[in-house]
PDB file of C-alpha atoms in Angstrom:
ATOM      1  CA  MET B   1      19.422 -19.379   9.904  1.00  0.00           C
ATOM      2  CA  THR B   2      15.657 -19.454   8.571  1.00  0.00           C
ATOM      3  CA  CYS B   3      14.562 -22.442   6.801  1.00  0.00           C
ATOM      4  CA  LEU B   4      14.151 -20.368   3.406  1.00  0.00           C
ATOM      5  CA  ILE B   5      18.223 -19.777   3.945  1.00  0.00           C
ATOM      6  CA  ARG B   6      18.941 -23.458   4.691  1.00  0.00           C
ATOM      7  CA  TYR B   7      17.051 -24.542   1.581  1.00  0.00           C
ATOM      8  CA  ALA B   8      18.490 -22.130  -0.380  1.00  0.00           C
ATOM      9  CA  ILE B   9      22.221 -23.113   0.525  1.00  0.00           C
ATOM     10  CA  GLN B  10      21.186 -26.863   0.062  1.00  0.00           C
ATOM     11  CA  ARG B  11      19.555 -25.831  -3.281  1.00  0.00           C
ATOM     12  CA  LEU B  12      22.719 -24.471  -4.145  1.00  0.00           C
ATOM     13  CA  LYS B  13      24.812 -27.277  -3.143  1.00  0.00           C
ATOM     14  CA  GLU B  14      22.447 -29.704  -5.044  1.00  0.00           C
ATOM     15  CA  ARG B  15      22.693 -27.957  -8.284  1.00  0.00           C
ATOM     16  CA  LEU B  16      26.203 -27.351  -8.254  1.00  0.00           C
ATOM     17  CA  ALA B  17      26.580 -30.990  -7.876  1.00  0.00           C
ATOM     18  CA  SER B  18      24.224 -32.337 -10.467  1.00  0.00           C
ATOM     19  CA  GLY B  19      25.803 -29.491 -13.205  1.00  0.00           C
ATOM     20  CA  ALA B  20      22.710 -27.461 -13.256  1.00  0.00           C
ATOM     21  CA  LEU B  21      24.306 -24.523 -12.207  1.00  0.00           C
ATOM     22  CA  GLU B  22      28.168 -24.206 -13.029  1.00  0.00           C
ATOM     23  CA  ARG B  23      30.813 -21.573 -12.012  1.00  0.00           C
ATOM     24  CA  VAL B  24      28.920 -20.536  -8.940  1.00  0.00           C
ATOM     25  CA  SER B  25      31.139 -18.436  -6.692  1.00  0.00           C
ATOM     26  CA  ALA B  26      29.670 -16.557  -3.678  1.00  0.00           C
ATOM     27  CA  VAL B  27      29.765 -13.265  -2.044  1.00  0.00           C
ATOM     28  CA  PRO B  28      28.355 -13.662   1.793  1.00  0.00           C
ATOM     29  CA  SER B  29      27.006 -10.810   3.678  1.00  0.00           C
ATOM     30  CA  SER B  30      28.202 -11.968   7.126  1.00  0.00           C
ATOM     31  CA  ALA B  31      30.867 -14.074   8.239  1.00  0.00           C
ATOM     32  CA  LYS B  32      28.781 -16.634   9.864  1.00  0.00           C
ATOM     33  CA  THR B  33      26.952 -17.524   6.547  1.00  0.00           C
ATOM     34  CA  GLU B  34      30.451 -17.654   4.695  1.00  0.00           C
ATOM     35  CA  ARG B  35      31.390 -20.687   6.585  1.00  0.00           C
ATOM     36  CA  LYS B  36      28.125 -22.163   6.107  1.00  0.00           C
ATOM     37  CA  LEU B  37      28.415 -21.925   2.686  1.00  0.00           C
ATOM     38  CA  ARG B  38      31.846 -23.155   2.656  1.00  0.00           C
ATOM     39  CA  GLU B  39      30.866 -26.058   4.688  1.00  0.00           C
ATOM     40  CA  LYS B  40      28.410 -26.940   1.807  1.00  0.00           C
ATOM     41  CA  GLY B  41      31.177 -26.766  -0.790  1.00  0.00           C
ATOM     42  CA  VAL B  42      29.723 -23.624  -2.575  1.00  0.00           C
ATOM     43  CA  PRO B  43      33.009 -21.706  -3.284  1.00  0.00           C
ATOM     44  CA  CYS B  44      33.463 -17.981  -1.672  1.00  0.00           C
ATOM     45  CA  VAL B  45      34.848 -15.044  -3.093  1.00  0.00           C
ATOM     46  CA  SER B  46      35.384 -11.072  -2.378  1.00  0.00           C
ATOM     47  CA  SER B  47      32.814  -8.762  -3.369  1.00  0.00           C
ATOM     48  CA  GLU B  48      35.792  -6.771  -4.269  1.00  0.00           C
ATOM     49  CA  THR B  49      36.567  -8.888  -7.258  1.00  0.00           C
ATOM     50  CA  GLN B  50      33.131  -8.723  -8.993  1.00  0.00           C
ATOM     51  CA  PRO B  51      31.805  -6.589 -11.284  1.00  0.00           C
ATOM     52  CA  ALA B  52      27.680  -5.227 -11.249  1.00  0.00           C
ATOM     53  CA  ILE B  53      25.315  -7.146 -10.330  1.00  0.00           C
ATOM     54  CA  ALA B  54      22.556  -8.648 -12.202  1.00  0.00           C
ATOM     55  CA  VAL B  55      20.467  -9.998  -9.702  1.00  0.00           C
ATOM     56  CA  ALA B  56      20.117  -9.794  -6.089  1.00  0.00           C
ATOM     57  CA  ILE B  57      17.465 -11.570  -4.113  1.00  0.00           C
ATOM     58  CA  GLY B  58      16.986 -10.852  -0.219  1.00  0.00           C
ATOM     59  CA  SER B  59      14.544 -11.469   2.825  1.00  0.00           C
ATOM     60  CA  ALA B  60      13.394  -8.818   4.926  1.00  0.00           C
ATOM     61  CA  ASP B  61      11.942  -7.991   8.658  1.00  0.00           C
ATOM     62  CA  ALA B  62       8.824  -6.079   7.303  1.00  0.00           C
ATOM     63  CA  VAL B  63       7.293  -4.893   3.912  1.00  0.00           C
ATOM     64  CA  ASP B  64       4.905  -2.059   4.015  1.00  0.00           C
ATOM     65  CA  ALA B  65       2.275  -1.326   0.899  1.00  0.00           C
ATOM     66  CA  GLU B  66       4.801   0.475  -1.000  1.00  0.00           C
ATOM     67  CA  GLY B  67       7.524  -2.147  -0.923  1.00  0.00           C
ATOM     68  CA  ASN B  68       9.646  -0.663   1.116  1.00  0.00           C
ATOM     69  CA  VAL B  69      11.874  -2.944   3.725  1.00  0.00           C
ATOM     70  CA  ILE B  70      13.194  -3.033   7.470  1.00  0.00           C
ATOM     71  CA  LYS B  71      16.405  -5.235   6.722  1.00  0.00           C
ATOM     72  CA  GLY B  72      19.463  -6.034   8.845  1.00  0.00           C
ATOM     73  CA  GLY B  73      17.547  -7.590  11.828  1.00  0.00           C
ATOM     74  CA  LYS B  74      20.573  -9.895  12.145  1.00  0.00           C
ATOM     75  CA  GLY B  75      23.155  -6.900  11.881  1.00  0.00           C
ATOM     76  CA  ALA B  76      24.201  -7.674   8.129  1.00  0.00           C
ATOM     77  CA  LEU B  77      22.224  -4.592   7.009  1.00  0.00           C
ATOM     78  CA  LEU B  78      25.388  -2.432   5.483  1.00  0.00           C
ATOM     79  CA  ARG B  79      26.588  -5.207   3.646  1.00  0.00           C
ATOM     80  CA  GLU B  80      23.239  -6.104   2.515  1.00  0.00           C
ATOM     81  CA  LYS B  81      22.510  -2.823   1.045  1.00  0.00           C
ATOM     82  CA  LEU B  82      25.984  -2.533  -0.745  1.00  0.00           C
ATOM     83  CA  LEU B  83      24.757  -5.823  -2.658  1.00  0.00           C
ATOM     84  CA  ARG B  84      21.288  -4.372  -3.144  1.00  0.00           C
ATOM     85  CA  ASP B  85      22.929  -0.866  -4.629  1.00  0.00           C
ATOM     86  CA  GLN B  86      25.029  -3.221  -7.143  1.00  0.00           C
ATOM     87  CA  ALA B  87      22.009  -4.909  -8.521  1.00  0.00           C
ATOM     88  CA  THR B  88      20.143  -4.231 -11.906  1.00  0.00           C
ATOM     89  CA  ARG B  89      17.244  -6.150 -10.279  1.00  0.00           C
ATOM     90  CA  TYR B  90      16.443  -6.425  -6.705  1.00  0.00           C
ATOM     91  CA  ILE B  91      14.076  -9.433  -5.109  1.00  0.00           C
ATOM     92  CA  VAL B  92      12.414  -9.462  -1.728  1.00  0.00           C
ATOM     93  CA  ALA B  93      11.285 -12.407  -0.530  1.00  0.00           C
ATOM     94  CA  VAL B  94       9.021 -12.636   2.361  1.00  0.00           C
ATOM     95  CA  ASP B  95       6.069 -14.646   3.447  1.00  0.00           C
ATOM     96  CA  GLU B  96       3.171 -12.665   4.278  1.00  0.00           C
ATOM     97  CA  ALA B  97       3.208 -12.588   7.884  1.00  0.00           C
ATOM     98  CA  LYS B  98       6.300  -9.650   7.113  1.00  0.00           C
ATOM     99  CA  LEU B  99       3.485  -7.682   5.703  1.00  0.00           C
ATOM    100  CA  CYS B 100       2.259  -4.570   6.655  1.00  0.00           C
ATOM    101  CA  SER B 101       0.553  -1.176   5.953  1.00  0.00           C
ATOM    102  CA  LYS B 102       3.249   0.792   7.072  1.00  0.00           C
ATOM    103  CA  LEU B 103       7.001   0.458   8.316  1.00  0.00           C
ATOM    104  CA  GLY B 104       8.108   1.167  11.987  1.00  0.00           C
ATOM    105  CA  ALA B 105       5.310  -0.040  14.284  1.00  0.00           C
ATOM    106  CA  SER B 106       5.763  -4.104  13.602  1.00  0.00           C
ATOM    107  CA  TYR B 107       9.785  -4.319  13.347  1.00  0.00           C
ATOM    108  CA  PRO B 108      12.012  -1.990  15.264  1.00  0.00           C
ATOM    109  CA  ILE B 109      14.570  -0.189  12.527  1.00  0.00           C
ATOM    110  CA  PRO B 110      18.148  -1.574  12.930  1.00  0.00           C
ATOM    111  CA  VAL B 111      21.033   0.750  12.542  1.00  0.00           C
ATOM    112  CA  GLU B 112      24.525   0.759  12.480  1.00  0.00           C
ATOM    113  CA  VAL B 113      26.793   3.060  14.157  1.00  0.00           C
ATOM    114  CA  ALA B 114      30.393   3.816  14.813  1.00  0.00           C
ATOM    115  CA  PRO B 115      31.504   2.693  18.317  1.00  0.00           C
ATOM    116  CA  PHE B 116      32.918   6.243  18.961  1.00  0.00           C
ATOM    117  CA  TYR B 117      30.331   8.389  21.022  1.00  0.00           C
ATOM    118  CA  ALA B 118      27.810   5.760  20.423  1.00  0.00           C
ATOM    119  CA  GLN B 119      25.214   6.841  23.347  1.00  0.00           C
ATOM    120  CA  ARG B 120      25.737  10.466  21.770  1.00  0.00           C
ATOM    121  CA  THR B 121      24.616   9.032  18.531  1.00  0.00           C
ATOM    122  CA  VAL B 122      21.387   7.260  19.993  1.00  0.00           C
ATOM    123  CA  ARG B 123      20.364  10.894  21.301  1.00  0.00           C
ATOM    124  CA  SER B 124      20.625  12.431  17.734  1.00  0.00           C
ATOM    125  CA  ILE B 125      18.773   9.225  16.528  1.00  0.00           C
ATOM    126  CA  MET B 126      16.185   9.953  18.798  1.00  0.00           C
ATOM    127  CA  ALA B 127      16.058  13.563  18.286  1.00  0.00           C
ATOM    128  CA  LEU B 128      15.326  12.828  14.803  1.00  0.00           C
ATOM    129  CA  PRO B 129      11.804  14.748  13.448  1.00  0.00           C
ATOM    130  CA  SER B 130      10.679  11.925  11.375  1.00  0.00           C
ATOM    131  CA  LEU B 131      11.292   9.212  13.785  1.00  0.00           C
ATOM    132  CA  HIS B 132      10.010  11.203  17.272  1.00  0.00           C
ATOM    133  CA  PRO B 133       8.749   9.463  19.172  1.00  0.00           C
ATOM    134  CA  CYS B 134      10.703   6.821  19.473  1.00  0.00           C
ATOM    135  CA  ASP B 135      13.315   4.872  21.635  1.00  0.00           C
ATOM    136  CA  ALA B 136      16.753   3.913  20.552  1.00  0.00           C
ATOM    137  CA  GLN B 137      18.425   1.437  22.242  1.00  0.00           C
ATOM    138  CA  LEU B 138      21.740  -0.031  21.858  1.00  0.00           C
ATOM    139  CA  ARG B 139      21.570  -4.142  21.006  1.00  0.00           C
ATOM    140  CA  PHE B 140      22.769  -6.371  23.595  1.00  0.00           C
ATOM    141  CA  GLY B 141      23.002  -9.953  21.935  1.00  0.00           C
ATOM    142  CA  ASP B 142      21.815 -11.259  18.634  1.00  0.00           C
ATOM    143  CA  SER B 143      18.415  -9.623  18.300  1.00  0.00           C
ATOM    144  CA  PRO B 144      16.706  -6.346  19.412  1.00  0.00           C
ATOM    145  CA  THR B 145      15.549  -6.232  23.203  1.00  0.00           C
ATOM    146  CA  GLY B 146      12.195  -8.371  23.801  1.00  0.00           C
ATOM    147  CA  MET B 147      13.115 -10.943  20.868  1.00  0.00           C
ATOM    148  CA  PRO B 148      14.638 -14.133  21.165  1.00  0.00           C
ATOM    149  CA  GLY B 149      18.567 -14.148  21.524  1.00  0.00           C
ATOM    150  CA  VAL B 150      18.812 -11.043  23.907  1.00  0.00           C
ATOM    151  CA  GLY B 151      20.692 -11.453  27.351  1.00  0.00           C
ATOM    152  CA  SER B 152      24.117 -10.737  26.514  1.00  0.00           C
ATOM    153  CA  ILE B 153      25.977  -8.330  28.623  1.00  0.00           C
ATOM    154  CA  THR B 154      28.299  -6.830  25.924  1.00  0.00           C
ATOM    155  CA  PRO B 155      26.998  -5.111  22.846  1.00  0.00           C
ATOM    156  CA  PHE B 156      26.345  -6.756  19.594  1.00  0.00           C
ATOM    157  CA  VAL B 157      29.517  -5.809  17.347  1.00  0.00           C
ATOM    158  CA  THR B 158      28.973  -6.178  13.470  1.00  0.00           C
ATOM    159  CA  ASP B 159      31.155  -8.147  11.414  1.00  0.00           C
ATOM    160  CA  ASN B 160      32.574  -4.238  10.449  1.00  0.00           C
ATOM    161  CA  GLY B 161      33.197  -3.787  14.067  1.00  0.00           C
ATOM    162  CA  ASN B 162      30.185  -1.130  14.904  1.00  0.00           C
ATOM    163  CA  LEU B 163      27.513  -1.254  17.120  1.00  0.00           C
ATOM    164  CA  ILE B 164      23.614  -1.631  16.403  1.00  0.00           C
ATOM    165  CA  VAL B 165      20.526   0.427  17.553  1.00  0.00           C
ATOM    166  CA  ASP B 166      17.512  -0.694  17.294  1.00  0.00           C
ATOM    167  CA  ILE B 167      14.775   2.142  16.817  1.00  0.00           C
ATOM    168  CA  PHE B 168      11.421   1.611  18.469  1.00  0.00           C
ATOM    169  CA  ARG B 169       7.841   3.004  17.701  1.00  0.00           C
ATOM    170  CA  THR B 170       4.456   2.409  18.786  1.00  0.00           C
ATOM    171  CA  THR B 171       3.044   3.736  15.745  1.00  0.00           C
ATOM    172  CA  PRO B 172       4.155   3.425  11.866  1.00  0.00           C
ATOM    173  CA  LEU B 173       6.752   6.173  10.033  1.00  0.00           C
ATOM    174  CA  LYS B 174       4.862   8.661   8.370  1.00  0.00           C
ATOM    175  CA  ASP B 175       7.470   9.376   5.845  1.00  0.00           C
ATOM    176  CA  VAL B 176       9.793   6.288   5.400  1.00  0.00           C
ATOM    177  CA  ALA B 177      12.004   8.314   2.649  1.00  0.00           C
ATOM    178  CA  ALA B 178      12.398  11.107   5.036  1.00  0.00           C
ATOM    179  CA  ALA B 179      13.232   9.199   7.963  1.00  0.00           C
ATOM    180  CA  ALA B 180      15.970   7.305   5.465  1.00  0.00           C
ATOM    181  CA  ALA B 181      17.040  10.490   4.809  1.00  0.00           C
ATOM    182  CA  GLU B 182      17.528  12.168   7.791  1.00  0.00           C
ATOM    183  CA  LEU B 183      19.115   8.772   9.240  1.00  0.00           C
ATOM    184  CA  LYS B 184      21.557   8.746   6.539  1.00  0.00           C
ATOM    185  CA  ALA B 185      22.783  12.366   7.205  1.00  0.00           C
ATOM    186  CA  THR B 186      23.195  11.728  11.078  1.00  0.00           C
ATOM    187  CA  VAL B 187      26.722  11.954  12.108  1.00  0.00           C
ATOM    188  CA  GLY B 188      27.879   8.695  13.776  1.00  0.00           C
ATOM    189  CA  VAL B 189      25.501   6.369  11.713  1.00  0.00           C
ATOM    190  CA  VAL B 190      27.289   4.074   9.213  1.00  0.00           C
ATOM    191  CA  GLU B 191      24.209   2.989   7.622  1.00  0.00           C
ATOM    192  CA  HIS B 192      20.268   2.113   8.401  1.00  0.00           C
ATOM    193  CA  GLY B 193      17.856  -0.695   7.546  1.00  0.00           C
ATOM    194  CA  LEU B 194      15.237   1.268   5.783  1.00  0.00           C
ATOM    195  CA  PHE B 195      15.598  -0.120   2.443  1.00  0.00           C
ATOM    196  CA  VAL B 196      13.426   2.122   0.291  1.00  0.00           C
ATOM    197  CA  ARG B 197      12.017   0.620  -2.622  1.00  0.00           C
ATOM    198  CA  GLY B 198      13.386   1.834  -6.090  1.00  0.00           C
ATOM    199  CA  ALA B 199      12.544   0.924  -9.783  1.00  0.00           C
ATOM    200  CA  ASN B 200      14.412  -1.968 -10.015  1.00  0.00           C
ATOM    201  CA  SER B 201      12.547  -3.941  -6.660  1.00  0.00           C
ATOM    202  CA  VAL B 202      10.010  -6.818  -7.080  1.00  0.00           C
ATOM    203  CA  LEU B 203       8.313  -8.052  -4.208  1.00  0.00           C
ATOM    204  CA  LEU B 204       7.592 -11.809  -4.075  1.00  0.00           C
ATOM    205  CA  VAL B 205       5.245 -13.144  -0.801  1.00  0.00           C
ATOM    206  CA  SER B 206       4.306 -16.769   0.056  1.00  0.00           C
ATOM    207  CA  THR B 207       0.912 -17.524   0.636  1.00  0.00           C
ATOM    208  CA  PRO B 208      -1.144 -20.958   1.680  1.00  0.00           C
ATOM    209  CA  ALA B 209      -2.186 -20.378  -1.998  1.00  0.00           C
ATOM    210  CA  GLY B 210       1.236 -20.350  -3.112  1.00  0.00           C
ATOM    211  CA  VAL B 211       4.164 -17.529  -4.247  1.00  0.00           C
ATOM    212  CA  SER B 212       2.848 -14.386  -5.966  1.00  0.00           C
ATOM    213  CA  THR B 213       4.428 -11.681  -7.841  1.00  0.00           C
ATOM    214  CA  VAL B 214       3.304  -8.081  -6.367  1.00  0.00           C
ATOM    215  CA  ALA B 215       3.507  -4.956  -8.489  1.00  0.00           C
ATOM    216  CA  PRO B 216       4.811  -1.724  -6.880  1.00  0.00           C
ATOM    217  CA  ASN B 217       2.147  -0.543  -4.491  1.00  0.00           C
ATOM    218  CA  ALA B 218      -0.094  -3.433  -4.632  1.00  0.00           C
ATOM    219  CA  PRO B 219       1.264  -6.011  -2.280  1.00  0.00           C
ATOM    220  CA  PRO B 220      -1.658  -8.808  -1.467  1.00  0.00           C
ATOM    221  CA  GLU B 221      -3.879  -8.415   1.942  1.00  0.00           C
ATOM    222  CA  PRO B 222      -2.725 -10.606   4.510  1.00  0.00           C
ATOM    223  CA  SER B 223      -4.532 -13.692   5.052  1.00  0.00           C
ATOM    224  CA  GLY B 224      -2.441 -15.767   7.883  1.00  0.00           C
ATOM    225  CA  ALA B 225       1.193 -16.208   8.119  1.00  0.00           C
ATOM    226  CA  ALA B 226       2.415 -18.860   5.895  1.00  0.00           C
ATOM    227  CA  GLN B 227       6.465 -19.766   4.915  1.00  0.00           C
ATOM    228  CA  LEU B 228       6.117 -21.991   1.961  1.00  0.00           C
ATOM    229  CA  ALA B 229      10.321 -22.728   1.681  1.00  0.00           C
ATOM    230  CA  ALA B 230       9.964 -24.880  -1.095  1.00  0.00           C
ATOM    231  CA  GLN B 231       7.882 -23.170  -3.365  1.00  0.00           C
ATOM    232  CA  LEU B 232       9.469 -19.450  -2.374  1.00  0.00           C
ATOM    233  CA  MET B 233      12.858 -21.123  -3.800  1.00  0.00           C
ATOM    234  CA  HIS B 234      11.774 -23.245  -6.705  1.00  0.00           C
ATOM    235  CA  GLN B 235      10.525 -19.761  -8.185  1.00  0.00           C
ATOM    236  CA  LEU B 236      13.230 -17.760  -7.464  1.00  0.00           C
ATOM    237  CA  MET B 237      15.666 -20.439  -8.759  1.00  0.00           C
ATOM    238  CA  GLY B 238      13.514 -20.219 -12.097  1.00  0.00           C
ATOM    239  CA  GLN B 239      13.974 -16.558 -12.153  1.00  0.00           C
ATOM    240  CA  LEU B 240      17.721 -16.945 -11.743  1.00  0.00           C
ATOM    241  CA  GLU B 241      17.767 -19.832 -14.405  1.00  0.00           C
ATOM    242  CA  GLY B 242      15.754 -17.512 -16.521  1.00  0.00           C
ATOM    243  CA  LEU B 243      18.650 -15.238 -16.998  1.00  0.00           C
ATOM    244  CA  GLN B 244      21.034 -18.033 -18.169  1.00  0.00           C
ATOM    245  CA  PRO B 245      24.071 -16.534 -16.237  1.00  0.00           C
ATOM    246  CA  LYS B 246      27.277 -17.346 -16.493  1.00  0.00           C
ATOM    247  CA  TRP B 247      28.012 -16.367 -12.833  1.00  0.00           C
ATOM    248  CA  LEU B 248      25.979 -17.063  -9.968  1.00  0.00           C
ATOM    249  CA  LEU B 249      27.107 -15.139  -6.768  1.00  0.00           C
ATOM    250  CA  ALA B 250      25.207 -15.668  -3.682  1.00  0.00           C
ATOM    251  CA  GLY B 251      25.718 -13.848  -0.623  1.00  0.00           C
ATOM    252  CA  THR B 252      23.688 -14.916   2.733  1.00  0.00           C
ATOM    253  CA  ALA B 253      23.456 -12.824   6.097  1.00  0.00           C
ATOM    254  CA  VAL B 254      22.514 -15.099   9.260  1.00  0.00           C
ATOM    255  CA  ALA B 255      18.460 -14.981   8.430  1.00  0.00           C
ATOM    256  CA  VAL B 256      18.959 -12.900   4.782  1.00  0.00           C
ATOM    257  CA  LEU B 257      19.709 -14.502   1.491  1.00  0.00           C
ATOM    258  CA  VAL B 258      20.944 -12.449  -1.202  1.00  0.00           C
ATOM    259  CA  LEU B 259      21.672 -14.167  -4.618  1.00  0.00           C
ATOM    260  CA  ALA B 260      23.447 -12.040  -7.059  1.00  0.00           C
ATOM    261  CA  VAL B 261      24.325 -13.025 -10.931  1.00  0.00           C
ATOM    262  CA  ARG B 262      26.837 -11.950 -13.005  1.00  0.00           C
ATOM    263  CA  ARG B 263      25.706 -11.386 -16.531  1.00  0.00           C
ATOM    264  CA  HIS B 264      27.346 -13.660 -19.613  1.00  0.00           C
ATOM    265  CA  LEU B 265      30.596 -11.550 -20.040  1.00  0.00           C
TER     266      LEU B 265
END
């Protein structure tokens, strides 16, 4: 769990205790994070009982110059996308180390697939025109091959009972939207980690100078990695409080924060 997520959960606990936030409940996007939220005293509820989400806030594994992102590095991409698609406003919060000119080469693309005929699905993914050439591998352990957390002899299983395939490329994708569409149409694919930027998306980037809000198609030039979790969460909480919500719904993956606010009834 990243320092951003730990800080966010701690801030939720503190603001609940102080009364700054009231009637707050959480919609976690992973079982592991639900346990952490309950440990901190943040009540959790089922997403099935909640209406449309006013705002969702998440991190990302990579962000390109058009605001498209790769999410789901920890395997919760399906639930994250379900929450994203219910949100009126979707905020992606990252540090500048996650910025890249184009997606595809800086971080592998995770894909959730059905266990049945999984290897056949892997071969189908590798044959997709928008992804060729690529190397697609079933994930073993908690992270993509070559990253910390690898080493298990059994495949990684998501909270939904599916497997994760990681797509490795040495060159960026030429067309993110085409790759997303082809993956979505592939039999055996449950969901993919390409989050194509929509009209409701806002990008927040932490830099040594502070936190900047990025307009569509104009991310700042990277100037070195910096993770300013305290400043970032201060700005995020400020946006949430500006909505004067009656309900705050928070869902977090192992390394992804999703805050969802239910508008006043």
